Amino acid sequence: MISVTIDSLTVEAGDGERLIDLINRTGSNVPQVCYHPQLGPIQTCDTCMVEVNGKLVRACATTVLAGMNVDTKTVAASAAQRQAFDKILGNHVLYCTVCDNNNGNCTIHNTTKLLAVEHQQTPYRPKPYEVDNSNPFYRYDPDQCILCGRCVEACQNVQVNETLSIRWEDPHPRVLWDGGSKIGESSCVSCGHCVTVCPCNALMEKTMLGHAGFLTALPKPALNGMIEAVKGVEPETGYGAITKISDAEEAMREQRIRRTKTVCTYCGVGCSFDVWTKDRHILKVEPGAGPANGISTCVKGKFAWDYVNSSDRLTKPLIREGDKFREAGWEEALSLVARRLAEIKAKNGADSIGLIASSKCTNEESYLMQKLARAVVGTHNIDNCSRYCQSPATMGLFRTVGYGGDSGSIADIEKASLVIIIGSNTAESHPVLATRVKRSHKLHGQKLIVADLREHEMARRADIFLHTKPGTDLIWLSAISRYLLDSGLAKNEFLNQWVNGLDDYRKSLEPFTLEFAAERCGLSVETLKKVAHLIAAEDRVCILWAMGVTQHSQGSDTSTAISNLLLVTGNYMRPGTGAYPLRGHNNVQGAGDTGSMPNELPGYQSVDDPEVRARFEAAWKVKLPSNPGLDNHEMVEAIQQGKLKAMYLFGEEMSLVDSNANYVADAFSKLEFFVVQDIFFSATCKFADVILPACPSLEKDGTFTSTERRIQRLYQVFEPIAGSRPDWRIIQDVANHLGAKWNYRHPSEIMDEIAALAPLFAGVSYERLEGYKSLQWPVAPDGSDQPLLYTKEFAFPDGKARLFPLSWMESPEQPDAEFDLHLNNGRLLEHFHEGNLTYRSEGIREKTPDTFVEVAPELAKERGIESGTWVQLTSRYGQVRVRALVTDRVQGKELYMPMNSSESPVNRLTSSHTDPVTHTPAYKELSIHLRVLPEVGENPLPRTNHRFGHPTPQRGVEVERKWQRADYVAPGRRHAPIQLQSTRGENNGSTDSA
Ligand code: SF4
Ligand code: SF4
Ligand code: SF4
Ligand code: FES
């Protein structure tokens, strides 16, 4: 800590602290229009001028030094602040009373009040551009744009989509998309960063427009009339009187606009934000305080919530009658469920029933579902969809380091000096997490290696892109480990102190020479050596991986090979290092954590451990079976064999997302009794006997656990729509109809029970998770958590990690003369999974209406395929009809099909091959035949899709170019131009520094 003086008061400051942050901390009121703490100094507005040791400087761009004497209110500083803000008003009309942004957080409105501006000297000059409404989610009004550049900084350096810029040399600068396209035809991915950080109403969510204010829905001519009237009275009344009226209107808004914190219901990054609502209308999503995301979101979290109020939500239980369903009351439906489950259990035993928990629903709901299975039905036949994606990664970590979760936080990934991404389309599947890598790579010298079949965005940004052959990651990873050990580049000290099993592991590496790897993986020995030396040279290495690794017949072994490599190179136990399997669903981590697995009770406690069972038996007052249950893959097999007769599933579209969908559908049609609980009539509902209408996340309280083991609370935004119930209530109702006497009144009571029974969550409580607070497990009884694992030791009894010997096997799914092409598959940025939620967003449908199959240009030429050509894809298991998209993201005989379709789901093609250790389907190992159909349709991606845009990367706002303008006057100076000097981020902020 150092001491400085601010307005004659001595204050303590952190070494390296920004002056503006210190001023804000001390409560001094200094205007700061362009400054946003998460963007850093942009220096475009000049309103934060203060005197430091007698010199005018920008407080946002000044680093505090010991002994500084800061004056924020001298005549010179005040005049400079006013002069700068007056210029800003030349770009913006203050019509706050009829502005949808007048909600207490408008920077322009608040600065007008702070500086008690009565009249502006700089006349307002409209800009010669139209309002741009071409994006379905937000609009840009150049006439209200103050050119602060926050949006540009956010797009260039936080989201790093590099769409936005300001051409400062233009006579009338404005914000540009792709250097001058319409928004709707640009590379904009609609992540919303720019809208979130805009300090005024220039960029606004369309859902706000006409809805936030009491007078803002007026017809345009009336609105313009009012704006003119306000401008007309201003010379006489001054802004003081006008802002009083708008303040009163804003206070009225406070009464009806609710702001409720929630956690994103899509991917596993765990973004959290406030949802602004007026009755059931969602005004906007406002991120800012989320520990994982700050101001960041992707298009889904920011804009894709229409499904919650969709008119086709299920609102009544449905009971099958022949081929049809009829509506029923809750009591009838619950009684029927209980009666049929009891009958089937009485006749065939408890193990003839299987339950599937949802990884989209809360921890508390997953816990109750497994408790229903175990304590009420009496079976361990319970699973969740982590089986389809994450179980192999968890297994790889269990084998080597002990905990089945990311070894650090997203903050560690940001800090790494080298990030390696394997089999993950991170920019589309985990968009906000990807922004942290893109930013560190762009601004902070982080290096990036990407291994994938496709040249997606992260691959294009990578320093080294390894285009590996399908299913060969285990080989190159092991070959690099061997090379490092053989050439003395391994971290021997770390291995000696912290790792067991080196000798057996080295023996297992025998076959993995660089030459073998080069041949099988399609890489050169030189490239492999380059990668090995880079890994050895870097101080902090993180490896990120996802379904491109796990959804293989050796998914567990490849995940293990990743962790082995991290151990060999000493990349555990320190900030900025470690293993990061990226969890797909919002709560897929939590669904496993809370025990929805056939072999483990909540907190990864084995069902075959008598001590563990005894603890749960005492708490639940039942006798638990000691044999593990069936996982979801085995349940499908058991149905086919006539052993599993009934199933109860909630919040999973299993008939489309399980591999070999035709086989799964066939199994479901054989069930004697099937209960499906969902918010929509899903494809899986078609097989049900009873359908129970549930609630989405915005209609309930609970917690989700994200990829970085972060447990966060979500608060109820809306009441459940009439007729539906939150899943935890329905599960309790089913349990009680089966004779249990549960009486949970709130999910917090369920969490208390989890904490009492699972040492991993011992200190978790709703109080400790209040608001934006979060905990990263393991959580000790005193509430201390572990953002970074293994700081003291590994999670094995002796505290040491274990190298795990591996061998490689050829995939059982091989191409032949008939099935000659390889089909890869995965997610698309705009859609989540099959699209049950995201297709209900009009804007997303407009941008991305359908799925497609990506075909490489050379293959397209060879087979006479154009973008839009219909093709039939046939595998050994099924077929689909889909349009082609010709793109160089894929090469040769490798195709890619996104999974966002219920009509042509890719899983009609995938096989029943699995990873033998976890039974995770080998979705990514697929040989197909392609037949070109005669029809040629539209390009499956409309021209308005961001993939056709042309980004304009630059360092940021590039404010130096503004300072070069002939009409630029530095505040405190009378004449233009003066030369200012700036380094990005931290100069001394002085306007005298030239
Ligand atoms: S990508 Fe689009 S929505 Fe996201 S910050 Fe850039 S311009 Fe804004
Ligand atoms: S649109 Fe961009 S430059 Fe204009 S006011 Fe908003 S954030 Fe600032
Ligand atoms: S989908 Fe993922 S990245 Fe996008 S807002 Fe939600 S949690 Fe964040
Ligand atoms: S806050 Fe805009 S220049 Fe400092």
mmCIF file of C-alpha atoms and ligand atoms in Angstrom, residues 138 151 154-155 159 161 163-164 177 187-195, ligand 1:
data_model
loop_
_atom_site.group_PDB
_atom_site.id
_atom_site.type_symbol
_atom_site.label_atom_id
_atom_site.label_comp_id
_atom_site.label_asym_id
_atom_site.label_seq_id
_atom_site.Cartn_x
_atom_site.Cartn_y
_atom_site.Cartn_z
ATOM 1 C CA TYR A 138 -30.359 -4.564 -30.926
ATOM 2 C CA CYS A 151 -18.501 -0.632 -27.600
ATOM 3 C CA ALA A 154 -15.605 -4.375 -25.799
ATOM 4 C CA CYS A 155 -15.932 -5.850 -29.281
ATOM 5 C CA GLN A 159 -15.366 -10.321 -26.971
ATOM 6 C CA ASN A 161 -14.925 -10.450 -32.440
ATOM 7 C CA THR A 163 -16.336 -6.140 -35.725
ATOM 8 C CA LEU A 164 -16.509 -2.586 -34.420
ATOM 9 C CA TRP A 177 -19.582 -2.619 -38.291
ATOM 10 C CA SER A 187 -19.525 -10.311 -38.707
ATOM 11 C CA CYS A 188 -21.394 -9.353 -35.513
ATOM 12 C CA VAL A 189 -22.170 -12.470 -33.467
ATOM 13 C CA SER A 190 -24.824 -10.661 -31.412
ATOM 14 C CA CYS A 191 -23.026 -11.332 -28.155
ATOM 15 C CA GLY A 192 -24.327 -8.049 -26.805
ATOM 16 C CA HIS A 193 -21.098 -6.836 -25.174
ATOM 17 C CA CYS A 194 -21.346 -3.517 -27.005
ATOM 18 C CA VAL A 195 -24.963 -2.979 -25.989
HETATM 19 S S1 SF4 B 1 -19.822 -9.013 -31.936
HETATM 20 FE FE1 SF4 B 1 -21.603 -7.709 -32.358
HETATM 21 S S2 SF4 B 1 -22.820 -7.703 -30.473
HETATM 22 FE FE2 SF4 B 1 -20.761 -8.495 -29.969
HETATM 23 S S3 SF4 B 1 -19.647 -6.691 -29.280
HETATM 24 FE FE3 SF4 B 1 -19.214 -6.934 -31.475
HETATM 25 S S4 SF4 B 1 -20.745 -5.685 -32.508
HETATM 26 FE FE4 SF4 B 1 -21.451 -5.965 -30.413
#
